[in-house]
Amino acid sequence: MQQDYLLCWLTRSRAPFSYKYIGTKMYNKVQTRSYSVASKQGPPNSSSVSLIDLLDRSEIPKVRLNPPVYQISNKHYASRCFDILKKCTSWHSGYVGFDTETTVHRQRNHKLVSMIQIATRDLCFLFQVYRITQGNCKEFPPILRQFLSNPDILKVGVNATHDAEWLKKSYDIQCQGIVNLEDIAKEKGYSAGSLSELTLMFGDPGLVLEKNKKKILKWNFDAAILDPELILYASTDAFAGIQVYENILEDRMNLDYLNYESMNPMSREDEEEEIYELLLSSYPKGKAHKLNILVSLLENKYGRWIKTKPKKLDRHNEVNKTIEKFIKDGRLIVVEEEKQVDGVEQNQNAESSNEIQSLESTSAAIDKIDTLVKLPGISIETIVSSSYADQFFISKGLSSDEYDFLKEISSYILKATKKESLVHIYINNGKKQSLAKEDRVIKEKLDALSLKGALIPGKKWNTLMLHPDWLTELEKGYEEFITAQEQVKEHVCNL
């Protein structure tokens, strides 16, 4: 019976199975409808109203009112739902929002997909496929299976290919017509890859994705009565997918996102200060790094430009201008390739003579893939290996064992680093064997340095970093120490 009326509703061609959309810019063939970006959720169209009315009269559980969300928890509801959709042939526009969820703590068949979310602009269905099938592929609703395998109805979402792959592994379903929103974003030059980022840019105003990982891990997507927060979370992801899809095709960006710069004004000088602080917090002074790594960092980590310059090419050009200015101002120094690379220390005294003093232009240096640059200053390794550092650490109350240990990890604690990572770094450097006992000893040393104020917690949980005041004192004191030594040498020479 189901298969008879299915032919009246689904398109009939069968294409070879593929997890990805096939053909150049397949998604551009879709006709997107115009709507006002100023409204949070426009009124349902007439066909949607009649569909919602039919669904309500069918007594299929409506678990959210606005916009309507329907819970399909058994075969009876699934059959009734598709029977109604068959009568409303225009219930979708050739594409739907698509997502899946899985109950991670389920003991039996714990890797099988629990729920499939299908959304239009006006409503969403939550198909509890594990509850319906109990893991038996043969019990999967045949009409839903054919809907998912229909290549003429696009299923759009972020990393939708991954969802399709899990459905294949779970229920042997060959999903077709899969469109990854992040692929469209990449092709159009937008660097945002997550659904939350894309929703900020292309979702309707007022739509916010809130993900609480702890709650998601605890939720039961197979339950007969679903948690209201779960319903909101699951349906919003599917609604967001279709909103992003329609808007990104037209480069119709959220006005709140577009207006970020005017709502949060900042001078060019202040932007440069923030950018330089990001470099200082990410890379140690006095050590050469490949310039393209620094460029990538600024393109992908400077949050203000991600919002004000959403297209990656625009950010790339702006980063190049900024790097060029930093080189001209002396805040970045171009060095020869034979110098230190990513932390390999070279002769400090010979360094100044090997620096590139004249280039045809700083732009030429930026364009070279193998260009090396460094932040001016003396590397922390040079400072802590000096006799001055020994005196400094003793004055701070550190034992010889403690400051020897601090010296060995000094280059890794200039920015917040996970405690476990520091342990592994210390072990991998050949200092200790990877034994549970030794791990505990290293952690105890880190704790001792924290108690004496040498290390402080970072912003992220269970991270440590060198106290900024200690770093400032070390750098300033070392400069004075070197100056005093040079004065002594000069005095001796004059005798």
Short mmCIF file of C-alpha atoms in Angstrom, two decimals, residues 8-491:
data_model
loop_
_atom_site.label_atom_id
_atom_site.label_comp_id
_atom_site.label_asym_id
_atom_site.label_seq_id
_atom_site.Cartn_x
_atom_site.Cartn_y
_atom_site.Cartn_z
CA CYS A 8 2.45 9.36 -6.85
CA TRP A 9 4.69 11.46 -4.65
CA LEU A 10 8.39 10.70 -5.09
CA THR A 11 10.27 11.28 -8.29
CA ARG A 12 10.95 8.15 -10.03
CA SER A 13 14.48 8.13 -11.50
CA ARG A 14 17.30 6.24 -9.92
CA ALA A 15 20.83 7.57 -10.13
CA PRO A 16 24.00 5.76 -9.04
CA PHE A 17 24.49 5.94 -5.32
CA SER A 18 26.66 8.82 -4.11
CA TYR A 19 27.14 10.54 -0.77
CA LYS A 20 28.03 13.81 -2.47
CA TYR A 21 26.19 15.98 -4.92
CA ILE A 22 27.31 15.26 -8.47
CA GLY A 23 27.78 17.78 -11.24
CA THR A 24 29.19 21.26 -11.31
CA LYS A 25 27.34 23.59 -8.95
CA MET A 26 24.35 21.28 -8.78
CA TYR A 27 22.90 23.38 -5.98
CA ASN A 28 22.70 26.47 -8.21
CA LYS A 29 19.92 24.83 -10.21
CA VAL A 30 17.58 25.20 -7.26
CA GLN A 31 15.07 28.03 -7.41
CA THR A 32 15.13 29.89 -4.10
CA ARG A 33 12.10 31.87 -3.06
CA SER A 34 12.32 35.48 -1.99
CA TYR A 35 11.48 36.46 1.55
CA SER A 36 12.13 39.34 3.91
CA VAL A 37 15.36 38.98 5.88
CA ALA A 38 13.90 41.30 8.49
CA SER A 39 11.38 38.75 9.73
CA LYS A 40 12.39 35.97 12.10
CA GLN A 41 9.99 33.42 10.71
CA GLY A 42 7.66 34.51 7.97
CA PRO A 43 4.07 33.27 7.92
CA PRO A 44 3.63 29.80 6.41
CA ASN A 45 2.54 29.76 2.79
CA SER A 46 -0.93 28.50 1.87
CA SER A 47 0.26 25.00 0.98
CA SER A 48 2.08 24.77 4.32
CA VAL A 49 -1.02 25.92 6.20
CA SER A 50 -3.13 23.20 4.61
CA LEU A 51 -0.40 20.65 5.29
CA ILE A 52 -0.13 21.70 8.94
CA ASP A 53 -3.91 21.52 9.24
CA LEU A 54 -3.93 17.99 7.81
CA LEU A 55 -1.12 16.89 10.10
CA ASP A 56 -2.90 18.34 13.14
CA ARG A 57 -6.15 16.60 12.28
CA SER A 58 -4.30 13.31 11.82
CA GLU A 59 -3.31 13.44 15.51
CA ILE A 60 0.38 13.00 14.69
CA PRO A 61 2.07 14.33 17.85
CA LYS A 62 2.99 17.99 17.52
CA VAL A 63 5.74 18.57 20.07
CA ARG A 64 6.41 22.24 19.28
CA LEU A 65 3.94 24.88 18.11
CA ASN A 66 5.87 27.65 16.39
CA PRO A 67 7.26 26.64 14.04
CA PRO A 68 5.48 23.26 14.09
CA VAL A 69 7.58 20.20 14.93
CA TYR A 70 6.11 16.70 14.63
CA GLN A 71 7.41 13.59 16.37
CA ILE A 72 7.19 10.41 14.27
CA SER A 73 7.78 7.65 16.77
CA ASN A 74 6.21 4.55 15.20
CA LYS A 75 5.30 3.00 11.85
CA HIS A 76 1.68 4.09 12.16
CA TYR A 77 2.60 7.77 12.44
CA ALA A 78 5.21 7.39 9.66
CA SER A 79 2.64 5.90 7.29
CA ARG A 80 0.06 8.53 8.17
CA CYS A 81 2.62 11.31 7.72
CA PHE A 82 3.71 10.21 4.27
CA ASP A 83 0.11 9.60 3.24
CA ILE A 84 -0.56 13.29 3.97
CA LEU A 85 2.65 14.44 2.26
CA LYS A 86 1.56 12.51 -0.84
CA LYS A 87 -1.56 14.68 -1.01
CA CYS A 88 0.44 17.92 -0.56
CA THR A 89 2.90 17.51 -3.41
CA SER A 90 4.31 21.03 -2.97
CA TRP A 91 5.24 20.55 0.68
CA HIS A 92 8.91 21.08 -0.21
CA SER A 93 10.70 23.17 -2.86
CA GLY A 94 13.01 20.46 -4.10
CA TYR A 95 15.22 20.62 -1.02
CA VAL A 96 14.88 20.06 2.73
CA GLY A 97 16.96 20.71 5.83
CA PHE A 98 18.58 17.44 6.89
CA ASP A 99 20.30 16.24 10.05
CA THR A 100 20.59 13.19 12.29
CA GLU A 101 21.09 12.52 16.00
CA THR A 102 22.24 9.49 17.95
CA THR A 103 21.74 8.51 21.60
CA VAL A 104 25.35 7.96 22.62
CA HIS A 105 24.69 6.23 25.94
CA ARG A 106 22.41 3.53 24.49
CA GLN A 107 23.92 0.19 25.50
CA ARG A 108 22.40 -1.87 22.70
CA ASN A 109 23.27 -0.88 19.12
CA HIS A 110 24.85 2.26 20.54
CA LYS A 111 26.20 3.46 17.18
CA LEU A 112 22.94 3.32 15.25
CA VAL A 113 21.28 6.60 14.26
CA SER A 114 18.38 7.49 16.55
CA MET A 115 16.64 10.33 14.74
CA ILE A 116 16.41 11.89 11.30
CA GLN A 117 15.31 15.53 11.12
CA ILE A 118 13.66 16.75 7.91
CA ALA A 119 12.66 20.43 7.73
CA THR A 120 11.10 22.86 5.32
CA ARG A 121 10.86 26.58 5.89
CA ASP A 122 7.64 26.09 7.85
CA LEU A 123 7.79 22.78 9.72
CA CYS A 124 10.03 19.96 10.86
CA PHE A 125 9.65 16.20 11.26
CA LEU A 126 11.59 14.21 13.86
CA PHE A 127 11.68 10.59 12.63
CA GLN A 128 12.73 8.36 15.53
CA VAL A 129 14.07 5.64 13.28
CA TYR A 130 15.74 3.59 16.00
CA ARG A 131 12.58 3.57 18.10
CA ILE A 132 10.66 2.43 15.03
CA THR A 133 13.13 -0.26 13.91
CA GLN A 134 14.93 -1.28 17.12
CA GLY A 135 17.98 -1.64 14.90
CA ASN A 136 16.33 -3.95 12.35
CA CYS A 137 16.95 -2.59 8.85
CA LYS A 138 13.93 -4.46 7.49
CA GLU A 139 11.65 -2.47 9.78
CA PHE A 140 12.81 0.88 8.39
CA PRO A 141 9.83 2.74 6.85
CA PRO A 142 10.11 2.03 3.10
CA ILE A 143 8.71 5.42 2.07
CA LEU A 144 11.25 7.27 4.22
CA ARG A 145 13.97 5.06 2.73
CA GLN A 146 12.91 5.97 -0.80
CA PHE A 147 12.61 9.63 0.10
CA LEU A 148 16.19 9.64 1.39
CA SER A 149 17.47 7.83 -1.71
CA ASN A 150 15.67 10.17 -4.14
CA PRO A 151 18.38 12.27 -5.87
CA ASP A 152 15.87 14.89 -7.04
CA ILE A 153 15.10 16.04 -3.49
CA LEU A 154 18.21 17.68 -2.04
CA LYS A 155 19.02 17.10 1.61
CA VAL A 156 21.06 20.05 2.83
CA GLY A 157 23.09 20.42 6.01
CA VAL A 158 26.57 20.90 7.38
CA ASN A 159 28.59 17.71 6.97
CA ALA A 160 25.47 16.07 5.59
CA THR A 161 27.71 13.50 3.92
CA HIS A 162 28.69 12.24 7.37
CA ASP A 163 25.02 11.86 8.34
CA ALA A 164 24.39 9.95 5.11
CA GLU A 165 27.31 7.64 5.80
CA TRP A 166 25.99 6.85 9.29
CA LEU A 167 22.56 6.06 7.87
CA LYS A 168 24.23 3.71 5.39
CA LYS A 169 26.09 1.94 8.21
CA SER A 170 23.05 1.91 10.49
CA TYR A 171 20.22 0.93 8.13
CA ASP A 172 21.82 0.25 4.73
CA ILE A 173 20.22 3.37 3.27
CA GLN A 174 21.75 4.86 0.13
CA CYS A 175 21.10 8.55 0.64
CA GLN A 176 21.30 10.63 -2.52
CA GLY A 177 20.93 14.32 -3.26
CA ILE A 178 23.21 15.16 -0.33
CA VAL A 179 24.50 18.76 -0.24
CA ASN A 180 27.14 19.91 2.23
CA LEU A 181 26.66 23.57 3.15
CA GLU A 182 30.33 23.96 4.03
CA ASP A 183 31.21 23.00 0.43
CA ILE A 184 29.01 25.80 -0.90
CA ALA A 185 30.56 28.22 1.59
CA LYS A 186 34.06 27.22 0.51
CA GLU A 187 33.24 27.56 -3.18
CA LYS A 188 31.83 31.03 -2.56
CA GLY A 189 34.90 32.09 -0.58
CA TYR A 190 33.43 32.01 2.94
CA SER A 191 35.68 30.38 5.53
CA ALA A 192 32.90 29.49 8.00
CA GLY A 193 32.54 25.72 8.22
CA SER A 194 30.34 24.94 11.22
CA LEU A 195 26.57 25.23 11.25
CA SER A 196 26.70 27.77 14.09
CA GLU A 197 29.09 30.01 12.12
CA LEU A 198 27.06 29.72 8.94
CA THR A 199 23.85 30.43 10.84
CA LEU A 200 25.33 33.63 12.27
CA MET A 201 26.12 34.70 8.73
CA PHE A 202 23.17 33.39 6.74
CA GLY A 203 20.47 32.32 9.20
CA ASP A 204 17.35 34.42 9.69
CA PRO A 205 17.69 37.16 12.31
CA GLY A 206 16.93 35.83 15.77
CA LEU A 207 17.87 32.22 15.03
CA VAL A 208 20.53 31.12 17.52
CA LEU A 209 22.13 27.70 17.77
CA GLU A 210 22.99 26.76 21.33
CA LYS A 211 24.90 23.52 21.81
CA ASN A 212 25.56 22.15 25.27
CA LYS A 213 27.74 19.10 24.77
CA LYS A 214 27.09 17.74 28.25
CA LYS A 215 23.33 17.83 27.69
CA ILE A 216 23.60 16.36 24.19
CA LEU A 217 25.58 13.39 25.54
CA LYS A 218 22.87 12.75 28.15
CA TRP A 219 19.80 13.18 25.94
CA ASN A 220 17.76 10.18 24.87
CA PHE A 221 16.70 10.72 21.27
CA ASP A 222 14.81 7.39 21.39
CA ALA A 223 12.46 8.36 24.24
CA ALA A 224 8.69 8.26 23.84
CA ILE A 225 8.46 11.68 25.49
CA LEU A 226 11.25 13.96 24.28
CA ASP A 227 12.85 16.67 26.39
CA PRO A 228 11.66 20.13 25.20
CA GLU A 229 15.27 21.33 24.96
CA LEU A 230 16.10 18.28 22.85
CA ILE A 231 13.20 19.06 20.51
CA LEU A 232 14.33 22.66 20.12
CA TYR A 233 17.94 21.62 19.52
CA ALA A 234 17.15 18.91 16.97
CA SER A 235 14.61 20.92 14.97
CA THR A 236 16.66 24.14 15.01
CA ASP A 237 19.60 22.42 13.33
CA ALA A 238 17.35 21.30 10.48
CA PHE A 239 15.63 24.71 10.20
CA ALA A 240 19.02 26.42 10.21
CA GLY A 241 20.22 24.19 7.38
CA ILE A 242 17.47 25.25 5.01
CA GLN A 243 17.74 28.93 5.95
CA VAL A 244 21.50 28.93 5.36
CA TYR A 245 21.03 27.08 2.06
CA GLU A 246 18.55 29.55 0.64
CA ASN A 247 20.46 32.61 1.78
CA ILE A 248 23.99 31.55 0.91
CA LEU A 249 23.03 30.83 -2.69
CA GLU A 250 22.05 34.48 -3.02
CA ASP A 251 24.91 35.79 -0.82
CA ARG A 252 22.12 37.19 1.34
CA MET A 253 23.95 37.74 4.59
CA ASN A 254 22.31 38.40 7.95
CA LEU A 255 22.08 42.17 8.48
CA ASP A 256 23.23 41.86 12.10
CA TYR A 257 26.36 40.13 10.85
CA LEU A 258 26.91 42.67 8.09
CA ASN A 259 26.53 45.52 10.56
CA TYR A 260 29.05 44.14 13.06
CA GLU A 261 31.73 46.65 12.06
CA SER A 262 29.44 49.68 12.38
CA MET A 263 28.04 48.37 15.67
CA ASN A 264 31.54 47.65 17.02
CA PRO A 265 33.78 50.37 15.58
CA MET A 266 37.54 50.13 16.01
CA SER A 267 40.37 52.19 14.56
CA ARG A 268 42.94 50.60 12.30
CA GLU A 269 45.62 51.25 14.95
CA ASP A 270 43.58 49.40 17.58
CA GLU A 271 43.07 46.47 15.20
CA GLU A 272 46.80 46.29 14.62
CA GLU A 273 47.46 46.29 18.36
CA GLU A 274 45.03 43.38 18.82
CA ILE A 275 46.64 41.51 15.94
CA TYR A 276 50.14 42.04 17.33
CA GLU A 277 49.02 40.85 20.75
CA LEU A 278 47.68 37.70 19.05
CA LEU A 279 51.10 37.14 17.47
CA LEU A 280 52.88 37.72 20.77
CA SER A 281 50.61 35.26 22.56
CA SER A 282 51.07 32.63 19.84
CA TYR A 283 54.76 32.77 18.97
CA PRO A 284 57.89 33.29 21.11
CA LYS A 285 60.19 36.25 20.51
CA GLY A 286 63.53 35.85 18.80
CA LYS A 287 62.67 32.62 16.96
CA ALA A 288 62.01 32.35 13.25
CA HIS A 289 58.76 30.98 11.87
CA LYS A 290 57.46 30.50 8.37
CA LEU A 291 55.53 33.57 7.35
CA ASN A 292 52.71 31.58 5.75
CA ILE A 293 51.98 30.03 9.17
CA LEU A 294 51.59 33.48 10.72
CA VAL A 295 49.36 34.55 7.84
CA SER A 296 47.16 31.48 8.33
CA LEU A 297 46.91 32.19 12.05
CA LEU A 298 45.68 35.75 11.49
CA GLU A 299 43.24 34.71 8.75
CA ASN A 300 41.61 32.05 10.89
CA LYS A 301 42.04 33.22 14.49
CA TYR A 302 41.52 36.98 14.53
CA GLY A 303 37.83 36.96 15.40
CA ARG A 304 37.05 40.55 14.43
CA TRP A 305 38.09 40.06 10.81
CA ILE A 306 36.23 36.77 10.59
CA LYS A 307 33.09 38.80 11.26
CA THR A 308 33.91 41.99 9.34
CA LYS A 309 35.60 40.25 6.40
CA PRO A 310 33.74 36.93 5.96
CA LYS A 311 35.29 36.16 2.59
CA LYS A 312 38.68 34.54 3.00
CA LEU A 313 40.27 36.38 0.07
CA ASP A 314 39.40 39.74 1.65
CA ARG A 315 40.97 38.64 4.95
CA HIS A 316 44.04 37.31 3.17
CA ASN A 317 44.64 40.64 1.43
CA GLU A 318 44.14 42.54 4.69
CA VAL A 319 46.53 40.23 6.55
CA ASN A 320 49.19 40.75 3.89
CA LYS A 321 48.88 44.53 4.24
CA THR A 322 49.19 44.23 8.01
CA ILE A 323 52.23 41.93 7.84
CA GLU A 324 53.87 44.31 5.36
CA LYS A 325 53.33 47.21 7.77
CA PHE A 326 54.69 45.21 10.71
CA ILE A 327 57.86 44.46 8.72
CA LYS A 328 58.30 48.11 7.77
CA ASP A 329 57.71 49.17 11.39
CA GLY A 330 60.20 46.63 12.71
CA ARG A 331 57.57 44.69 14.65
CA LEU A 332 58.43 41.70 12.47
CA ILE A 333 61.92 40.96 11.19
CA VAL A 334 62.58 39.01 8.00
CA VAL A 335 65.44 36.52 8.45
CA GLU A 336 67.41 34.26 6.16
CA GLU A 337 66.27 30.70 5.59
CA GLU A 338 69.47 29.36 7.12
CA LYS A 339 68.36 30.79 10.45
CA GLN A 340 66.30 28.99 13.09
CA VAL A 341 63.09 27.38 11.90
CA ASP A 342 60.12 26.94 14.26
CA GLY A 343 62.21 26.97 17.40
CA VAL A 344 65.61 25.65 16.29
CA GLU A 345 67.99 28.02 18.12
CA GLN A 346 71.05 29.39 16.30
CA ASN A 347 74.00 31.53 17.33
CA GLN A 348 72.47 34.64 18.92
CA ASN A 349 75.52 36.82 18.32
CA ALA A 350 75.64 36.12 14.58
CA GLU A 351 71.92 36.65 14.15
CA SER A 352 71.91 40.39 13.56
CA SER A 353 74.43 40.17 10.71
CA ASN A 354 72.41 37.52 8.94
CA GLU A 355 69.12 39.39 9.00
CA ILE A 356 67.90 40.65 5.65
CA GLN A 357 68.51 44.36 5.75
CA SER A 358 67.33 45.26 2.30
CA LEU A 359 64.66 43.69 0.14
CA GLU A 360 63.28 44.92 -3.16
CA SER A 361 60.06 45.31 -1.19
CA THR A 362 58.42 43.81 1.86
CA SER A 363 55.65 42.60 -0.46
CA ALA A 364 58.22 40.44 -2.24
CA ALA A 365 59.13 38.83 1.08
CA ILE A 366 55.51 38.16 1.90
CA ASP A 367 54.91 36.52 -1.46
CA LYS A 368 57.76 34.03 -0.92
CA ILE A 369 56.41 30.79 0.53
CA ASP A 370 59.66 30.04 2.40
CA THR A 371 60.04 33.51 3.95
CA LEU A 372 60.94 33.39 7.63
CA VAL A 373 60.11 36.09 10.15
CA LYS A 374 60.61 36.58 13.84
CA LEU A 375 59.23 38.81 16.54
CA PRO A 376 62.01 41.11 17.78
CA GLY A 377 63.46 40.24 21.14
CA ILE A 378 65.50 37.53 22.79
CA SER A 379 64.24 33.96 22.86
CA ILE A 380 63.19 32.54 26.21
CA GLU A 381 65.66 29.66 25.78
CA THR A 382 68.55 32.14 25.57
CA ILE A 383 67.36 33.97 28.67
CA VAL A 384 66.80 30.91 30.89
CA SER A 385 70.15 29.38 29.94
CA SER A 386 72.01 32.46 31.21
CA SER A 387 73.56 32.90 34.64
CA TYR A 388 71.17 35.80 35.16
CA ALA A 389 68.22 33.40 35.06
CA ASP A 390 69.79 31.25 37.77
CA GLN A 391 69.99 34.27 40.06
CA PHE A 392 66.43 35.28 39.16
CA PHE A 393 64.91 31.87 39.93
CA ILE A 394 66.78 31.61 43.22
CA SER A 395 65.44 35.03 44.20
CA LYS A 396 61.94 33.71 43.52
CA GLY A 397 62.45 30.82 45.94
CA LEU A 398 62.84 28.01 43.40
CA SER A 399 65.11 25.10 44.18
CA SER A 400 67.77 24.11 41.65
CA ASP A 401 65.67 21.08 40.65
CA GLU A 402 62.60 23.29 40.14
CA TYR A 403 64.31 25.89 37.99
CA ASP A 404 66.10 23.22 35.96
CA PHE A 405 62.68 21.72 35.22
CA LEU A 406 61.27 25.17 34.41
CA LYS A 407 64.10 25.77 31.94
CA GLU A 408 63.31 22.54 30.12
CA ILE A 409 59.66 23.44 29.57
CA SER A 410 60.14 27.21 29.16
CA SER A 411 59.45 27.36 25.42
CA TYR A 412 56.10 25.55 25.85
CA ILE A 413 54.63 27.69 28.63
CA LEU A 414 54.70 31.10 26.97
CA LYS A 415 51.05 30.46 26.13
CA ALA A 416 48.45 28.37 27.93
CA THR A 417 49.13 24.66 27.40
CA LYS A 418 47.28 21.66 28.77
CA LYS A 419 48.98 20.06 31.75
CA GLU A 420 48.85 16.63 30.10
CA SER A 421 50.49 18.08 26.99
CA LEU A 422 53.34 19.47 29.06
CA VAL A 423 53.85 16.04 30.60
CA HIS A 424 53.94 14.38 27.16
CA ILE A 425 56.26 17.05 25.76
CA TYR A 426 58.67 16.52 28.64
CA ILE A 427 58.58 12.76 28.13
CA ASN A 428 58.93 12.95 24.34
CA ASN A 429 61.99 15.16 24.71
CA GLY A 430 63.71 12.14 26.19
CA LYS A 431 63.81 13.36 29.75
CA LYS A 432 61.76 10.58 31.28
CA GLN A 433 60.20 7.27 30.42
CA SER A 434 56.45 7.23 29.82
CA LEU A 435 55.44 5.53 33.04
CA ALA A 436 52.46 6.32 35.21
CA LYS A 437 54.78 6.95 38.14
CA GLU A 438 56.90 9.40 36.17
CA ASP A 439 53.77 11.15 34.85
CA ARG A 440 52.71 11.73 38.44
CA VAL A 441 56.14 13.11 39.36
CA ILE A 442 56.04 15.57 36.46
CA LYS A 443 52.54 16.73 37.40
CA GLU A 444 53.73 17.23 40.98
CA LYS A 445 56.57 19.44 39.68
CA LEU A 446 54.07 21.50 37.67
CA ASP A 447 51.89 21.86 40.77
CA ALA A 448 54.90 22.97 42.82
CA LEU A 449 55.75 25.66 40.25
CA SER A 450 52.13 26.80 40.36
CA LEU A 451 52.20 27.11 44.15
CA LYS A 452 55.32 29.29 43.95
CA GLY A 453 53.70 31.57 41.37
CA ALA A 454 55.85 30.61 38.38
CA LEU A 455 52.88 29.08 36.53
CA ILE A 456 49.30 30.32 36.43
CA PRO A 457 46.13 28.75 34.99
CA GLY A 458 45.18 29.69 31.43
CA LYS A 459 41.69 30.69 30.36
CA LYS A 460 40.87 27.15 29.30
CA TRP A 461 40.42 24.38 31.85
CA ASN A 462 43.51 22.49 33.06
CA THR A 463 46.01 24.68 31.18
CA LEU A 464 49.13 26.35 32.54
CA MET A 465 51.36 29.18 31.39
CA LEU A 466 54.37 31.15 32.66
CA HIS A 467 53.27 34.04 34.84
CA PRO A 468 53.35 37.19 32.63
CA ASP A 469 55.04 39.19 35.40
CA TRP A 470 57.83 36.61 35.59
CA LEU A 471 58.29 36.76 31.83
CA THR A 472 58.43 40.56 31.87
CA GLU A 473 60.96 40.55 34.72
CA LEU A 474 63.09 37.94 32.96
CA GLU A 475 63.16 39.87 29.68
CA LYS A 476 63.82 43.26 31.28
CA GLY A 477 66.37 41.89 33.73
CA TYR A 478 68.24 40.01 31.01
CA GLU A 479 68.52 43.15 28.89
CA GLU A 480 69.98 45.03 31.89
CA PHE A 481 72.29 42.06 32.58
CA ILE A 482 73.62 42.11 28.99
CA THR A 483 74.02 45.90 29.05
CA ALA A 484 76.00 45.68 32.29
CA GLN A 485 78.24 42.98 30.83
CA GLU A 486 78.91 45.06 27.72
CA GLN A 487 79.78 48.07 29.88
CA VAL A 488 82.23 45.97 31.86
CA LYS A 489 83.84 44.69 28.65
CA GLU A 490 84.07 48.23 27.29
CA HIS A 491 85.65 49.43 30.54
#
